[in-house]
Amino acid sequence: MNFPLPPDCPYYLISRASLSVTSVLRKGLVRAGVSNIKPAYLGVLLSLWSEDNLRASELGRRAGLEPSSMTGLLDRMERDRLLKRVPDPMDRRGSRICLTKLGIDAEKGSIKAVEVLLDKVFADISKKDIEATKNVLRKVLANCSREDI
């Protein structure tokens, strides 16, 4: 099998697209006045904006993050005063993750900025193509989680 050159390699295209969109989001969030919100925080924040006070393990599952990634990410978000860990009254070893006032107040501006930026990123791409792309990426994610890989 001949391995495709970068412009035709799916891995290269996915990686470059992800890095480029992340860069656009980072710059756009700063311009929108929510510079304390990093693109890496969005999965956690969207989950907490939907339902606050989640167990760390449940939050990681909803945000699609591995447990090994969650600790460092939560540390950074806590450092940036967006959330706090509180003891879980039902599990002495566990904690719950709660938004701070700063985290709550960042919701409207962050969501608006992300919506505007994603509209620009996906400009001139039909809804049909966007849906097809999302379906393909969901299948890639599912395939990557298979145990036989």
PDB file of C-alpha atoms in Angstrom:
ATOM      1  CA  MET A   1       0.000   0.000   0.000  1.00  0.00           C
ATOM      2  CA  ASN A   2       1.305   3.427  -0.906  1.00  0.00           C
ATOM      3  CA  PHE A   3       0.794   5.894   1.900  1.00  0.00           C
ATOM      4  CA  PRO A   4      -0.829   9.103   0.581  1.00  0.00           C
ATOM      5  CA  LEU A   5       1.018  12.385   0.537  1.00  0.00           C
ATOM      6  CA  PRO A   6      -0.117  14.897   3.197  1.00  0.00           C
ATOM      7  CA  PRO A   7      -2.739  16.729   1.089  1.00  0.00           C
ATOM      8  CA  ASP A   8      -4.512  13.387   0.496  1.00  0.00           C
ATOM      9  CA  CYS A   9      -3.904  11.773   3.894  1.00  0.00           C
ATOM     10  CA  PRO A  10      -7.036  11.768   6.084  1.00  0.00           C
ATOM     11  CA  TYR A  11      -4.963  11.924   9.269  1.00  0.00           C
ATOM     12  CA  TYR A  12      -3.060  14.967   8.003  1.00  0.00           C
ATOM     13  CA  LEU A  13      -6.279  16.722   6.956  1.00  0.00           C
ATOM     14  CA  ILE A  14      -8.059  15.999  10.259  1.00  0.00           C
ATOM     15  CA  SER A  15      -5.027  17.169  12.255  1.00  0.00           C
ATOM     16  CA  ARG A  16      -4.526  20.346  10.238  1.00  0.00           C
ATOM     17  CA  ALA A  17      -8.234  21.199  10.338  1.00  0.00           C
ATOM     18  CA  SER A  18      -8.363  20.649  14.099  1.00  0.00           C
ATOM     19  CA  LEU A  19      -5.283  22.792  14.723  1.00  0.00           C
ATOM     20  CA  SER A  20      -6.541  25.539  12.410  1.00  0.00           C
ATOM     21  CA  VAL A  21     -10.026  25.685  13.958  1.00  0.00           C
ATOM     22  CA  THR A  22      -8.491  25.702  17.441  1.00  0.00           C
ATOM     23  CA  SER A  23      -6.283  28.638  16.445  1.00  0.00           C
ATOM     24  CA  VAL A  24      -9.275  30.549  15.037  1.00  0.00           C
ATOM     25  CA  LEU A  25     -11.258  29.878  18.221  1.00  0.00           C
ATOM     26  CA  ARG A  26      -8.380  30.935  20.488  1.00  0.00           C
ATOM     27  CA  LYS A  27      -7.937  34.257  18.678  1.00  0.00           C
ATOM     28  CA  GLY A  28     -11.682  34.853  18.370  1.00  0.00           C
ATOM     29  CA  LEU A  29     -12.347  34.226  22.060  1.00  0.00           C
ATOM     30  CA  VAL A  30      -9.682  36.787  22.935  1.00  0.00           C
ATOM     31  CA  ARG A  31     -11.217  39.321  20.525  1.00  0.00           C
ATOM     32  CA  ALA A  32     -14.658  38.627  22.041  1.00  0.00           C
ATOM     33  CA  GLY A  33     -13.356  39.541  25.488  1.00  0.00           C
ATOM     34  CA  VAL A  34     -13.402  36.031  26.945  1.00  0.00           C
ATOM     35  CA  SER A  35      -9.672  35.393  26.843  1.00  0.00           C
ATOM     36  CA  ASN A  36      -9.862  33.240  29.978  1.00  0.00           C
ATOM     37  CA  ILE A  37     -11.809  30.669  27.925  1.00  0.00           C
ATOM     38  CA  LYS A  38      -9.490  28.373  25.996  1.00  0.00           C
ATOM     39  CA  PRO A  39     -10.744  26.105  23.216  1.00  0.00           C
ATOM     40  CA  ALA A  40      -9.656  23.073  25.270  1.00  0.00           C
ATOM     41  CA  TYR A  41     -12.065  24.168  28.025  1.00  0.00           C
ATOM     42  CA  LEU A  42     -15.143  24.202  25.810  1.00  0.00           C
ATOM     43  CA  GLY A  43     -16.184  20.549  26.197  1.00  0.00           C
ATOM     44  CA  VAL A  44     -16.091  20.824  29.989  1.00  0.00           C
ATOM     45  CA  LEU A  45     -17.783  24.219  30.045  1.00  0.00           C
ATOM     46  CA  LEU A  46     -20.551  23.232  27.635  1.00  0.00           C
ATOM     47  CA  SER A  47     -21.250  20.197  29.813  1.00  0.00           C
ATOM     48  CA  LEU A  48     -21.327  22.271  33.015  1.00  0.00           C
ATOM     49  CA  TRP A  49     -23.411  25.036  31.449  1.00  0.00           C
ATOM     50  CA  SER A  50     -25.911  22.316  30.603  1.00  0.00           C
ATOM     51  CA  GLU A  51     -25.753  20.720  34.073  1.00  0.00           C
ATOM     52  CA  ASP A  52     -23.566  22.033  36.884  1.00  0.00           C
ATOM     53  CA  ASN A  53     -22.249  20.111  39.901  1.00  0.00           C
ATOM     54  CA  LEU A  54     -21.247  16.923  38.080  1.00  0.00           C
ATOM     55  CA  ARG A  55     -18.991  14.189  39.382  1.00  0.00           C
ATOM     56  CA  ALA A  56     -15.590  14.479  37.743  1.00  0.00           C
ATOM     57  CA  SER A  57     -15.953  11.076  36.076  1.00  0.00           C
ATOM     58  CA  GLU A  58     -19.368  11.963  34.632  1.00  0.00           C
ATOM     59  CA  LEU A  59     -18.084  15.325  33.445  1.00  0.00           C
ATOM     60  CA  GLY A  60     -15.187  13.633  31.657  1.00  0.00           C
ATOM     61  CA  ARG A  61     -17.549  11.181  29.984  1.00  0.00           C
ATOM     62  CA  ARG A  62     -19.870  13.972  28.800  1.00  0.00           C
ATOM     63  CA  ALA A  63     -16.976  16.114  27.600  1.00  0.00           C
ATOM     64  CA  GLY A  64     -15.450  13.141  25.760  1.00  0.00           C
ATOM     65  CA  LEU A  65     -12.181  13.275  27.695  1.00  0.00           C
ATOM     66  CA  GLU A  66      -9.992  10.511  29.053  1.00  0.00           C
ATOM     67  CA  PRO A  67      -9.536  10.465  32.839  1.00  0.00           C
ATOM     68  CA  SER A  68      -5.814  11.081  32.338  1.00  0.00           C
ATOM     69  CA  SER A  69      -6.617  14.339  30.510  1.00  0.00           C
ATOM     70  CA  MET A  70      -9.257  15.509  32.972  1.00  0.00           C
ATOM     71  CA  THR A  71      -7.030  16.148  35.994  1.00  0.00           C
ATOM     72  CA  GLY A  72      -4.701  18.561  34.248  1.00  0.00           C
ATOM     73  CA  LEU A  73      -7.531  20.295  32.422  1.00  0.00           C
ATOM     74  CA  LEU A  74      -9.533  20.756  35.626  1.00  0.00           C
ATOM     75  CA  ASP A  75      -6.384  22.040  37.366  1.00  0.00           C
ATOM     76  CA  ARG A  76      -5.946  24.706  34.675  1.00  0.00           C
ATOM     77  CA  MET A  77      -9.631  25.662  34.716  1.00  0.00           C
ATOM     78  CA  GLU A  78      -9.585  25.904  38.503  1.00  0.00           C
ATOM     79  CA  ARG A  79      -6.434  28.040  38.298  1.00  0.00           C
ATOM     80  CA  ASP A  80      -8.300  30.311  35.855  1.00  0.00           C
ATOM     81  CA  ARG A  81     -11.136  30.500  38.420  1.00  0.00           C
ATOM     82  CA  LEU A  82     -13.771  29.056  36.058  1.00  0.00           C
ATOM     83  CA  LEU A  83     -14.691  26.119  38.257  1.00  0.00           C
ATOM     84  CA  LYS A  84     -14.038  24.593  41.652  1.00  0.00           C
ATOM     85  CA  ARG A  85     -13.871  21.089  43.005  1.00  0.00           C
ATOM     86  CA  VAL A  86     -16.049  20.335  45.999  1.00  0.00           C
ATOM     87  CA  PRO A  87     -16.152  17.099  47.997  1.00  0.00           C
ATOM     88  CA  ASP A  88     -18.809  14.659  46.862  1.00  0.00           C
ATOM     89  CA  PRO A  89     -21.041  14.007  49.877  1.00  0.00           C
ATOM     90  CA  MET A  90     -21.905  10.571  48.473  1.00  0.00           C
ATOM     91  CA  ASP A  91     -18.296   9.493  47.790  1.00  0.00           C
ATOM     92  CA  ARG A  92     -15.457  10.522  50.110  1.00  0.00           C
ATOM     93  CA  ARG A  93     -12.870   9.792  47.421  1.00  0.00           C
ATOM     94  CA  GLY A  94     -14.652  11.734  44.708  1.00  0.00           C
ATOM     95  CA  SER A  95     -15.355  15.323  43.964  1.00  0.00           C
ATOM     96  CA  ARG A  96     -17.972  17.296  42.146  1.00  0.00           C
ATOM     97  CA  ILE A  97     -17.149  20.038  39.698  1.00  0.00           C
ATOM     98  CA  CYS A  98     -19.023  23.323  40.001  1.00  0.00           C
ATOM     99  CA  LEU A  99     -18.853  26.505  37.988  1.00  0.00           C
ATOM    100  CA  THR A 100     -17.714  29.672  39.718  1.00  0.00           C
ATOM    101  CA  LYS A 101     -19.394  33.010  39.089  1.00  0.00           C
ATOM    102  CA  LEU A 102     -16.689  33.733  36.501  1.00  0.00           C
ATOM    103  CA  GLY A 103     -17.451  30.416  34.776  1.00  0.00           C
ATOM    104  CA  ILE A 104     -21.182  31.088  34.794  1.00  0.00           C
ATOM    105  CA  ASP A 105     -20.736  34.650  33.527  1.00  0.00           C
ATOM    106  CA  ALA A 106     -18.551  33.475  30.622  1.00  0.00           C
ATOM    107  CA  GLU A 107     -21.324  31.391  29.059  1.00  0.00           C
ATOM    108  CA  LYS A 108     -23.150  33.943  26.925  1.00  0.00           C
ATOM    109  CA  GLY A 109     -20.060  35.641  25.463  1.00  0.00           C
ATOM    110  CA  SER A 110     -18.260  32.369  24.827  1.00  0.00           C
ATOM    111  CA  ILE A 111     -21.161  30.672  23.099  1.00  0.00           C
ATOM    112  CA  LYS A 112     -21.844  33.713  20.934  1.00  0.00           C
ATOM    113  CA  ALA A 113     -18.168  33.966  19.945  1.00  0.00           C
ATOM    114  CA  VAL A 114     -17.962  30.257  19.102  1.00  0.00           C
ATOM    115  CA  GLU A 115     -21.167  30.414  17.032  1.00  0.00           C
ATOM    116  CA  VAL A 116     -19.880  33.395  15.035  1.00  0.00           C
ATOM    117  CA  LEU A 117     -16.468  31.813  14.504  1.00  0.00           C
ATOM    118  CA  LEU A 118     -17.840  28.431  13.457  1.00  0.00           C
ATOM    119  CA  ASP A 119     -20.186  30.141  11.002  1.00  0.00           C
ATOM    120  CA  LYS A 120     -17.095  31.684   9.405  1.00  0.00           C
ATOM    121  CA  VAL A 121     -15.074  28.477   9.524  1.00  0.00           C
ATOM    122  CA  PHE A 122     -17.881  26.529   7.815  1.00  0.00           C
ATOM    123  CA  ALA A 123     -18.844  29.301   5.358  1.00  0.00           C
ATOM    124  CA  ASP A 124     -19.678  28.071   1.858  1.00  0.00           C
ATOM    125  CA  ILE A 125     -20.082  24.474   3.061  1.00  0.00           C
ATOM    126  CA  SER A 126     -23.571  23.080   2.681  1.00  0.00           C
ATOM    127  CA  LYS A 127     -25.505  21.804   5.694  1.00  0.00           C
ATOM    128  CA  LYS A 128     -25.634  18.445   3.945  1.00  0.00           C
ATOM    129  CA  ASP A 129     -21.825  18.317   3.690  1.00  0.00           C
ATOM    130  CA  ILE A 130     -21.428  19.411   7.315  1.00  0.00           C
ATOM    131  CA  GLU A 131     -23.815  16.671   8.485  1.00  0.00           C
ATOM    132  CA  ALA A 132     -22.016  14.094   6.345  1.00  0.00           C
ATOM    133  CA  THR A 133     -18.667  15.187   7.784  1.00  0.00           C
ATOM    134  CA  LYS A 134     -19.984  14.948  11.347  1.00  0.00           C
ATOM    135  CA  ASN A 135     -21.281  11.443  10.633  1.00  0.00           C
ATOM    136  CA  VAL A 136     -17.929  10.354   9.222  1.00  0.00           C
ATOM    137  CA  LEU A 137     -16.074  11.804  12.220  1.00  0.00           C
ATOM    138  CA  ARG A 138     -18.454  10.031  14.632  1.00  0.00           C
ATOM    139  CA  LYS A 139     -17.667   6.759  12.851  1.00  0.00           C
ATOM    140  CA  VAL A 140     -13.927   7.468  13.071  1.00  0.00           C
ATOM    141  CA  LEU A 141     -14.277   8.112  16.812  1.00  0.00           C
ATOM    142  CA  ALA A 142     -16.268   4.917  17.270  1.00  0.00           C
ATOM    143  CA  ASN A 143     -13.696   2.937  15.276  1.00  0.00           C
ATOM    144  CA  CYS A 144     -10.870   4.379  17.362  1.00  0.00           C
ATOM    145  CA  SER A 145     -12.532   3.188  20.560  1.00  0.00           C
ATOM    146  CA  ARG A 146     -12.806  -0.406  19.353  1.00  0.00           C
ATOM    147  CA  GLU A 147     -10.779  -2.841  21.395  1.00  0.00           C
ATOM    148  CA  ASP A 148      -9.333  -4.634  18.387  1.00  0.00           C
ATOM    149  CA  ILE A 149      -7.364  -1.594  17.214  1.00  0.00           C
TER     150      ILE A 149
END
